[in-house]
Short mmCIF file of C-alpha atoms in Angstrom, two decimals:
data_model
loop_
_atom_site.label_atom_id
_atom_site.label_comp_id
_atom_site.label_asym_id
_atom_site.label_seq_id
_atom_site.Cartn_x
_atom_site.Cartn_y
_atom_site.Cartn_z
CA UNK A 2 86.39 49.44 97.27
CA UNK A 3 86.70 51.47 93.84
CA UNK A 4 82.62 52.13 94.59
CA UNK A 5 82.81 53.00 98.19
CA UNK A 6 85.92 55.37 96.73
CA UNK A 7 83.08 56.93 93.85
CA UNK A 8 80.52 56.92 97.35
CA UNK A 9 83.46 59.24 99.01
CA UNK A 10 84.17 61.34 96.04
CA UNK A 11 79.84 61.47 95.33
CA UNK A 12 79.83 63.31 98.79
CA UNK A 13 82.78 65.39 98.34
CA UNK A 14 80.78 67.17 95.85
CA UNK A 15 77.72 67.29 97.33
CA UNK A 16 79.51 68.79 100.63
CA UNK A 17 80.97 71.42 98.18
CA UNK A 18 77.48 72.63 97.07
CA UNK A 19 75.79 72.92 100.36
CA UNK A 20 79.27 74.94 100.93
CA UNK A 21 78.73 77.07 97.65
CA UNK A 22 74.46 77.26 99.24
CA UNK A 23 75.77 78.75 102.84
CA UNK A 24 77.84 81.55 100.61
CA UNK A 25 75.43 82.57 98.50
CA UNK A 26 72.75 82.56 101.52
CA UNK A 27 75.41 84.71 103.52
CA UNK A 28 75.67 87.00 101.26
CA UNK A 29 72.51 87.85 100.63
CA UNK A 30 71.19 88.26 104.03
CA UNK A 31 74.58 90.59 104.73
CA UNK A 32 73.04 92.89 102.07
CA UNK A 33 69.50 93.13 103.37
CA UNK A 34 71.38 93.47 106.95
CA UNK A 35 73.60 96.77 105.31
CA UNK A 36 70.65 98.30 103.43
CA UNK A 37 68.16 97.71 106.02
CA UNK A 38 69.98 98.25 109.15
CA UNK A 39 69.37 95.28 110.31
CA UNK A 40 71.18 94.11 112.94
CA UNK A 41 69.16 91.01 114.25
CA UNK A 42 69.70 89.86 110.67
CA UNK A 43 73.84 90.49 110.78
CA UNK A 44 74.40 88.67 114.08
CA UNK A 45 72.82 85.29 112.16
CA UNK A 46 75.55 86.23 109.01
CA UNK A 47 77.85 86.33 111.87
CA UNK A 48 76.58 83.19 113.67
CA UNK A 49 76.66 81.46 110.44
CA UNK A 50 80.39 81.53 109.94
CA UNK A 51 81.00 78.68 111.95
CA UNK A 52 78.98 75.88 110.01
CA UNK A 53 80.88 77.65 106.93
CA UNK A 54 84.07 77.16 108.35
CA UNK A 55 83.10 73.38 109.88
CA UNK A 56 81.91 72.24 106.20
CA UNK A 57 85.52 73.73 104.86
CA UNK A 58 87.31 71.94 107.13
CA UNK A 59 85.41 68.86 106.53
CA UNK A 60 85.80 69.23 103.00
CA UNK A 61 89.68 69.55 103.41
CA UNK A 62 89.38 66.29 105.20
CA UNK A 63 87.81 64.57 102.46
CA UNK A 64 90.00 65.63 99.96
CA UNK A 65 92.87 65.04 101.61
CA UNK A 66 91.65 61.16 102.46
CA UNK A 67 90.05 60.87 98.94
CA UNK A 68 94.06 61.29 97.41
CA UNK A 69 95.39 59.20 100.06
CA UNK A 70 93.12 56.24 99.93
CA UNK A 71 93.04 55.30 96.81
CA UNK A 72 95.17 56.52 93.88
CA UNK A 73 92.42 58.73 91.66
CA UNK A 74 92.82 58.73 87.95
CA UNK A 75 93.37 62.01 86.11
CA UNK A 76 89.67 63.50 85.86
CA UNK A 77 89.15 62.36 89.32
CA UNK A 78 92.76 63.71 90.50
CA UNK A 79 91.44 67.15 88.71
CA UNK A 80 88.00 67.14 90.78
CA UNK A 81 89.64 66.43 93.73
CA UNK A 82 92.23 69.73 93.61
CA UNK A 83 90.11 71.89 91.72
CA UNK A 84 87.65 70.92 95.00
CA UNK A 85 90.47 71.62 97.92
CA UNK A 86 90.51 75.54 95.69
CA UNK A 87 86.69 75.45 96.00
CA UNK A 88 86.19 74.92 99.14
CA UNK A 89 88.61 77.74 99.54
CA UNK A 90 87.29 80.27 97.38
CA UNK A 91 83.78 79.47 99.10
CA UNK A 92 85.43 80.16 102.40
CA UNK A 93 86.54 83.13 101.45
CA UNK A 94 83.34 84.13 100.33
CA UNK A 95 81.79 83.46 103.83
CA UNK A 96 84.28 85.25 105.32
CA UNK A 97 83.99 88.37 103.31
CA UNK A 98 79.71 88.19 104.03
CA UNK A 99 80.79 88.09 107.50
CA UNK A 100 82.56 91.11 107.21
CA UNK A 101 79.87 92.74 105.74
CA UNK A 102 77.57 91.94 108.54
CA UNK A 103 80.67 93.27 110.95
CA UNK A 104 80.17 96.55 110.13
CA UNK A 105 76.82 96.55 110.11
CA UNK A 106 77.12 95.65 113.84
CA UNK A 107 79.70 98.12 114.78
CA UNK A 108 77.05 101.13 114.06
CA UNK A 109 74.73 100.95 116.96
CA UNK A 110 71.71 102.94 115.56
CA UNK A 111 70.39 104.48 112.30
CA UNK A 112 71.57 103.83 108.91
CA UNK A 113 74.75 102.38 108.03
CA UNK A 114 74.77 103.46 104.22
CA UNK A 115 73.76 107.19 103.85
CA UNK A 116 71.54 107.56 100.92
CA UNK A 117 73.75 109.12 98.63
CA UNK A 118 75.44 105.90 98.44
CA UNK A 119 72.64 103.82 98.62
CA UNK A 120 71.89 102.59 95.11
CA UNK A 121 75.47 101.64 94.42
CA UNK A 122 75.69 99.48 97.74
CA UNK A 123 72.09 97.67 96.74
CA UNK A 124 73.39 97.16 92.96
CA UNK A 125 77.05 95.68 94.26
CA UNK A 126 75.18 93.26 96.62
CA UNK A 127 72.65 92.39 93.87
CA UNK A 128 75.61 91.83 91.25
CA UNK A 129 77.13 89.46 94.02
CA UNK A 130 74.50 87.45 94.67
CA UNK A 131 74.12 86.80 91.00
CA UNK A 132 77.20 85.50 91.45
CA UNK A 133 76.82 83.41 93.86
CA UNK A 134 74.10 81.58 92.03
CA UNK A 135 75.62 81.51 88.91
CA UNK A 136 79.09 79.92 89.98
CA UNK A 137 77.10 77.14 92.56
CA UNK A 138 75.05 76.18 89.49
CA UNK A 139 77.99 76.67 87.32
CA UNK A 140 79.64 73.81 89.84
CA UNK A 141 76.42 71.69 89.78
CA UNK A 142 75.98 71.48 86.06
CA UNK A 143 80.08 71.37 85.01
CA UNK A 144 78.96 74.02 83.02
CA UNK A 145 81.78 75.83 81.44
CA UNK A 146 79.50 78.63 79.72
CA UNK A 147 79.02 80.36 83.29
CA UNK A 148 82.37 82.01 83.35
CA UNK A 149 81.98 84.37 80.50
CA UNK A 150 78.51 85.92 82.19
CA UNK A 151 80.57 85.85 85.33
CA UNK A 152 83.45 87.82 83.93
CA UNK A 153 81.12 90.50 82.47
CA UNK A 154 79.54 90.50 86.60
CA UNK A 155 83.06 90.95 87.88
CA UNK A 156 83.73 93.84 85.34
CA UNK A 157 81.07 95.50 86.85
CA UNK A 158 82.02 95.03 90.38
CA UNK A 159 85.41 97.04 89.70
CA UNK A 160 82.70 100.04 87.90
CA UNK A 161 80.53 99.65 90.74
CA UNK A 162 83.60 99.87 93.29
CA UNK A 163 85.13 102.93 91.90
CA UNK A 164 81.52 104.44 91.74
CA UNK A 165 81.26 103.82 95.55
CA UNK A 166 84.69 106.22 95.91
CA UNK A 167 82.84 109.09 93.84
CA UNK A 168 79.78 108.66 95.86
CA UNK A 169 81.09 109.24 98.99
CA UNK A 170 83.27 112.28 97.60
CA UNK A 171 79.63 113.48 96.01
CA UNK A 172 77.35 112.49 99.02
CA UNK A 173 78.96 111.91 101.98
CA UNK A 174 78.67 115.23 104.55
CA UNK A 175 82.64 115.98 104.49
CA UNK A 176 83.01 115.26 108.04
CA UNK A 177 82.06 111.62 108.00
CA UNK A 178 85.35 110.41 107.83
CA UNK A 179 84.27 106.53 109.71
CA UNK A 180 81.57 106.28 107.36
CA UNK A 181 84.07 107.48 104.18
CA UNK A 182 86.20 104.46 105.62
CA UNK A 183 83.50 102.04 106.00
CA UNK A 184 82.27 102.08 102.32
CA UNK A 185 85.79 101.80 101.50
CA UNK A 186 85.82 99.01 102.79
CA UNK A 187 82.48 97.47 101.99
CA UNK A 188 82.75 98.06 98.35
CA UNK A 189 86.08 96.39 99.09
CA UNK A 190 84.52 93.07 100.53
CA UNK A 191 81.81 92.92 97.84
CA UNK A 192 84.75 93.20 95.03
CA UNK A 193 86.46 90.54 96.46
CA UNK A 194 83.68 88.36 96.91
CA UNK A 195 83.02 88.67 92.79
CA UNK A 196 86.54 87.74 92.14
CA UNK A 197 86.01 84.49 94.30
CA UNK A 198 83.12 83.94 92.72
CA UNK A 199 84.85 84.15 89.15
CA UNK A 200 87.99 82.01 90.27
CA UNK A 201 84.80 78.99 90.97
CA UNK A 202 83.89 79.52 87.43
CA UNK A 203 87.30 79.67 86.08
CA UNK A 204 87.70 76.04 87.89
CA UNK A 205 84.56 74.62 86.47
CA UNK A 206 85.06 75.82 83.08
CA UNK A 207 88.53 73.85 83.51
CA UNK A 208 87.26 70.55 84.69
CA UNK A 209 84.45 70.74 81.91
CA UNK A 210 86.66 71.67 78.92
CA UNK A 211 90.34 70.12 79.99
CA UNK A 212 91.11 67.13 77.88
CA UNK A 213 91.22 63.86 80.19
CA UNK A 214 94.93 63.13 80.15
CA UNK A 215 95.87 66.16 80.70
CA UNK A 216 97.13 66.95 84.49
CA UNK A 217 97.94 70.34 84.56
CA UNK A 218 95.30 72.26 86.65
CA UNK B 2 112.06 56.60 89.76
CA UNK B 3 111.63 57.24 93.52
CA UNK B 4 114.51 58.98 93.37
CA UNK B 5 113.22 61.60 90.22
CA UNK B 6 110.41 61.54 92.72
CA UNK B 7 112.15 62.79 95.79
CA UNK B 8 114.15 65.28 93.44
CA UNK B 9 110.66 66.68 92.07
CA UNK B 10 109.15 67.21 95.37
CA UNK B 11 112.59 68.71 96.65
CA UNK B 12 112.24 71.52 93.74
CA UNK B 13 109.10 72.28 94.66
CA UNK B 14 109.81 72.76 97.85
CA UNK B 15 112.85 75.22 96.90
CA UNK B 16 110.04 76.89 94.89
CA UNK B 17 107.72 77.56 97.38
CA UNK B 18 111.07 78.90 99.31
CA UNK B 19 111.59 81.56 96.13
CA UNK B 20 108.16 82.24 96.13
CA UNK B 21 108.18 83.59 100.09
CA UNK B 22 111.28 85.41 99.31
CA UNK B 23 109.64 87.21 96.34
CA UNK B 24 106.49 87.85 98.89
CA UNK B 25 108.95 89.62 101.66
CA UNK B 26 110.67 91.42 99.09
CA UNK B 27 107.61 92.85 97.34
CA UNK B 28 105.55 93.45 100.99
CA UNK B 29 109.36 95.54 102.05
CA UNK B 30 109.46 97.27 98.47
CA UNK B 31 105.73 98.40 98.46
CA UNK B 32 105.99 100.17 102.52
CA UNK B 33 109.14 101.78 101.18
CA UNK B 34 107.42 103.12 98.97
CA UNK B 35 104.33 104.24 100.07
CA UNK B 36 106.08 105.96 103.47
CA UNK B 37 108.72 107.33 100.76
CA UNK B 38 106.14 108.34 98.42
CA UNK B 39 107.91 106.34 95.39
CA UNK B 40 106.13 106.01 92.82
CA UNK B 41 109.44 104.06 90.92
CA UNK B 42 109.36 101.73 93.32
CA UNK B 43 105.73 101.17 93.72
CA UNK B 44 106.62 100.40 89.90
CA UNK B 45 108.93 97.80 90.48
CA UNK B 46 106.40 96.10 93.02
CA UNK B 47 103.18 96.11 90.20
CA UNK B 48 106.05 94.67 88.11
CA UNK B 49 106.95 92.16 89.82
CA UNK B 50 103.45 90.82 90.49
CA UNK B 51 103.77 88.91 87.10
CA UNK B 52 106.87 87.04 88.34
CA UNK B 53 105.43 85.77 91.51
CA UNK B 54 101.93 84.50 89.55
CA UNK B 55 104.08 82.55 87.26
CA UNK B 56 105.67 81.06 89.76
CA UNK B 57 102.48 80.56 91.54
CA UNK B 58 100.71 78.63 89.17
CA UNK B 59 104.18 76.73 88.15
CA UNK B 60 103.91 75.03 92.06
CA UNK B 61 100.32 74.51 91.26
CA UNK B 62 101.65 72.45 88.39
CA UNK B 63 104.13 70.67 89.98
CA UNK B 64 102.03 69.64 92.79
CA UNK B 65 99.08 68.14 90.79
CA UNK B 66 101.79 66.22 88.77
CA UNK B 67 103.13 65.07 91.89
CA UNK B 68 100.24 63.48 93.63
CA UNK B 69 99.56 62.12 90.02
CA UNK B 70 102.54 60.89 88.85
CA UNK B 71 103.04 58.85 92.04
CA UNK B 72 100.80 58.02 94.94
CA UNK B 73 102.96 60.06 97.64
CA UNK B 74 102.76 58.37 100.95
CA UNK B 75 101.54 60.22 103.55
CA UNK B 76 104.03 62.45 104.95
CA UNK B 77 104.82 63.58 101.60
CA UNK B 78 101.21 63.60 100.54
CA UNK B 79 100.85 66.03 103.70
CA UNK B 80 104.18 68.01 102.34
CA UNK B 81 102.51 68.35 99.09
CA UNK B 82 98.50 69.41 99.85
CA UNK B 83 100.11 72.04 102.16
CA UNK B 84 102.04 73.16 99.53
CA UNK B 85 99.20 73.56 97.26
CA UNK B 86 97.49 76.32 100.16
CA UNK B 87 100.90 77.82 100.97
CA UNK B 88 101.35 78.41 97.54
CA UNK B 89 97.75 80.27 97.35
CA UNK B 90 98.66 82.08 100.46
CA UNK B 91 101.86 83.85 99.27
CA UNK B 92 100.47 84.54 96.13
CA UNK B 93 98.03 86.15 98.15
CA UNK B 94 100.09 88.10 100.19
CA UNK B 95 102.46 89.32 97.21
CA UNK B 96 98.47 90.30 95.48
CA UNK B 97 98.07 92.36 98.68
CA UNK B 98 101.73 94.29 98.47
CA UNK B 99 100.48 94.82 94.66
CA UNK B 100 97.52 96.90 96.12
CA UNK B 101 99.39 98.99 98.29
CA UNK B 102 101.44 99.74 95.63
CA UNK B 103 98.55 100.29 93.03
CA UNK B 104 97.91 103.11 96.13
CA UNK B 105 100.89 104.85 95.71
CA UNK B 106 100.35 104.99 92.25
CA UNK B 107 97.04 106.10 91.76
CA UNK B 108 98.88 109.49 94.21
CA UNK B 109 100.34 111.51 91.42
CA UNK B 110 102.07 114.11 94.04
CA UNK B 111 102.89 114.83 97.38
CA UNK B 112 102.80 112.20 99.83
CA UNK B 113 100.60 109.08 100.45
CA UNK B 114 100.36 108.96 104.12
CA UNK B 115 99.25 111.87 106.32
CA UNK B 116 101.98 112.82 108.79
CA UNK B 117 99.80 111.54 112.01
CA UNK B 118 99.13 108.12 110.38
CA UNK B 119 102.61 107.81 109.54
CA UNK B 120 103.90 106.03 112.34
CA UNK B 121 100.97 103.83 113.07
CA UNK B 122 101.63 102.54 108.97
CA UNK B 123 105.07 102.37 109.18
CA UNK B 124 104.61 99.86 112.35
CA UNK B 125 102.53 97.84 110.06
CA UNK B 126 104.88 98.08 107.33
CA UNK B 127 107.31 96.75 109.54
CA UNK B 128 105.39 93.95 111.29
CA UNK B 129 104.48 92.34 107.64
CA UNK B 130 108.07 92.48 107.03
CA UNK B 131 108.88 91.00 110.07
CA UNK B 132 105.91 88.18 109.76
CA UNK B 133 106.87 87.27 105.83
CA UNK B 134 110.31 86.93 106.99
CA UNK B 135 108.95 84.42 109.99
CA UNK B 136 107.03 82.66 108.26
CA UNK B 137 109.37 82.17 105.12
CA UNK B 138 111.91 80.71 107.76
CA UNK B 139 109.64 78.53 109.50
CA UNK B 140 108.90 77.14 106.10
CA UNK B 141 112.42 76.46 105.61
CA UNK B 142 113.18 75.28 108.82
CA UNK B 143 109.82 73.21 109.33
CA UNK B 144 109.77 75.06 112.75
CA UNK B 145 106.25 74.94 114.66
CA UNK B 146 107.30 77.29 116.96
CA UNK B 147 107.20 80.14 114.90
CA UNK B 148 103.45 80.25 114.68
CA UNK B 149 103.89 81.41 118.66
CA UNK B 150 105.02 84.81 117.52
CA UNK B 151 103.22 84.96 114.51
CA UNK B 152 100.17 84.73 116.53
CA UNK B 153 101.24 87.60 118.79
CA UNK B 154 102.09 89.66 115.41
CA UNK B 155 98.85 89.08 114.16
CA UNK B 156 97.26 90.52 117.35
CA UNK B 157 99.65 93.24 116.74
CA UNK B 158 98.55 93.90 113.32
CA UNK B 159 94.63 93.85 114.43
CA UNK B 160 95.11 96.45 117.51
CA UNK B 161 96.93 98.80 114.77
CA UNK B 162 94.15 98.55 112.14
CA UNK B 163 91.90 99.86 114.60
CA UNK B 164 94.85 102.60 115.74
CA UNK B 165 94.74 103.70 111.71
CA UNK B 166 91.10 104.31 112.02
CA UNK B 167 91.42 106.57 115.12
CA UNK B 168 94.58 108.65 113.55
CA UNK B 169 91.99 109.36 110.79
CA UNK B 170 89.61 110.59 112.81
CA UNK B 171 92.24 112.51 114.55
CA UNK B 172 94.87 113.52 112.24
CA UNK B 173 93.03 113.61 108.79
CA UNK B 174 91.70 116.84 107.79
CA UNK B 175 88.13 116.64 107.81
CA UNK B 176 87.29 117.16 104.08
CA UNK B 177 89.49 114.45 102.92
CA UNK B 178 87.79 111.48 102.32
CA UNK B 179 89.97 110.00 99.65
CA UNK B 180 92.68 109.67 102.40
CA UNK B 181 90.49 108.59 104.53
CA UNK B 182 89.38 105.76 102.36
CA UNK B 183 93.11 104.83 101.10
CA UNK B 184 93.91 104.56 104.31
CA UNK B 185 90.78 102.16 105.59
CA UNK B 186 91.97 100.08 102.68
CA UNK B 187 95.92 99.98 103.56
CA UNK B 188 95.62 99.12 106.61
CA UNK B 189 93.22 96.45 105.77
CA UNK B 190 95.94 95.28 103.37
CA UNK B 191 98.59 94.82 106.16
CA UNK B 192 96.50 93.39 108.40
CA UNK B 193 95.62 90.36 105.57
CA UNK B 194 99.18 90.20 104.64
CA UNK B 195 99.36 89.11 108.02
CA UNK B 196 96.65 86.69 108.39
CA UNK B 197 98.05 84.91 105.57
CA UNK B 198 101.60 85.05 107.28
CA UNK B 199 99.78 83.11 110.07
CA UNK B 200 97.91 80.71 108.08
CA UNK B 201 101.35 79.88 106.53
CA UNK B 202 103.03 79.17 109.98
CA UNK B 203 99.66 77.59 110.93
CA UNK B 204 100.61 74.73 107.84
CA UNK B 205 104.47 74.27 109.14
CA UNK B 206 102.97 73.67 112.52
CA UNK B 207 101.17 71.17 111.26
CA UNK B 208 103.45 69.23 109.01
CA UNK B 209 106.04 69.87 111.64
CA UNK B 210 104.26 68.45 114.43
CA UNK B 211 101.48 65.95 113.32
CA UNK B 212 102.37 62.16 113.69
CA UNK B 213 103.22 60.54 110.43
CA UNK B 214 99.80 58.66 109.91
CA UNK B 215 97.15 60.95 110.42
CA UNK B 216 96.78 62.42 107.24
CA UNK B 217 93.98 64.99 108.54
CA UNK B 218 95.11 68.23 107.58
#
């Protein structure tokens, strides 16, 4: 029983890093979608959502039975809720990718970043794929140390947003309003998805460092 | 010891109640003052962010103790992973009547809102208030049917997103962009507030309505 219970928990985790994979692939291709203009590319971001959403729902199932079944002990108690905000966060992430490749789709030809812009766009999706990487191996290897680089990464994200704003006030022709709106907006997602990204770490570095007994999470 | 049980998962439950009520208040507060142009008020909101994150993570406390301190059985298992997520989704929405605060704020002068986006915002303003006070009642009443009109409100919220975008484009003077991206960004605020509104009458649904021994969430 108490192994089939350590069998159940074994695959909670591993469900939680293909989940943290399908975020970090998400977001990736949503960038080369925005800063290619590719729109073949956005529709699979788009199509993707629903295995994202099937494993979070399948991880909220596990949980759930994993605390029901059997009574876990404190470390495994701590796994088990720090995994339910995982799954979450990673959610989240998908969901912000997808929005990403949204607005690609909404503009039906050329460019969807003008130039101007460009660079800042290509560094905030660079800086969130980092991210992505670092907190999935940060969840893989209980490794604590992740959260400090991933801090510095979501410092930069705020720089990078408020460099979008005075971009678009520099570059932007003055009558784009939709596209002022849009980078709003994209800068926006990509923001977010760093501070998901950071709240993984910040739940990692807790299960590494947290003293056994104690419960608070 | 049941009994210190029962009275443990009865204060968090009154907690979670406070912590909708400070949601509502600060979601009211921060459209008051963004249609009023307040920054005072927009004050108080920022302010009051602190008191709703303590509270936040003090539920996240009690509800880890809870399913550690004794094995809940299932309906209150249910009560108490549902808890966890409401919890993270009014902390969410009182985050997102922090932004459109921060937005008033970062407006030294004259008004936030163009006159011709006015109305459309104030109608969001007024759904949000309308859905946190919904869902804060459905919580308290463990009514399912609430998630009927949340689900209509929601739809609401979505057509007038899209409605802000087009008063830009038709009310906005041209050259301002900054409006034009404050405005892409507050009514993306509302229309999260909203979605998390839903996902909240989404969980009393389920807790109200799902039979006693399926412990799928």
């Amino acid at each position: 029983m108490r192994t089939e219970y350590h069998e159940k928990l074994a695959q909670f985790q591993q469900r939680l890093g293909e989940l943290a994979r399908l975020a970090e692939t998400a977001i990736g291709q949503a960038t080369q979608a925005l800063l290619n203009g590719d729109r073949e590319l956005a529709r699979t971001v788009t199509g993707g959502e629903s295995a994202i959403m099937r494993l979070h729902r399948l991880l909220d199932t596990d949980a759930v039975n994993l605390l029901a079944l059997q009574q876990p002990v404190a470390s495994e108690l701590r796994t088990v809720v720090a995994g339910l905000r995982m799954s979450a966060d990673l959610e989240r992430m998908g969901a912000l990718a997808r929005h990403v490749a949204e607005i690609v789709q909404q503009h039906e030809t050329g460019p969807v970043v003008p130039d101007g812009v460009r660079p800042t766009l290509a560094a905030m999706g660079e800086v969130a794929g980092r991210m992505a990487a670092d907190a999935r191996k940060a969840m893989a290897a209980r490794d604590a140390t992740a959260l400090r680089r991933l801090d510095r990464d979501d410092d930069e994200m705020d720089r990078l947003e408020a460099v979008v704003r005075q971009d678009v006030l520099a570059e932007v022709p003055p009558a784009n309003l939709r596209t002022a709106m849009d980078l709003a907006l994209l800068a926006r997602f990509y923001e977010r998805f760093g501070d998901h990204a950071v709240s993984l770490a910040k739940r990692v570095a807790y299960l590494a460092e947290h003293p056994a007994q104690d419960l608070t999470v």
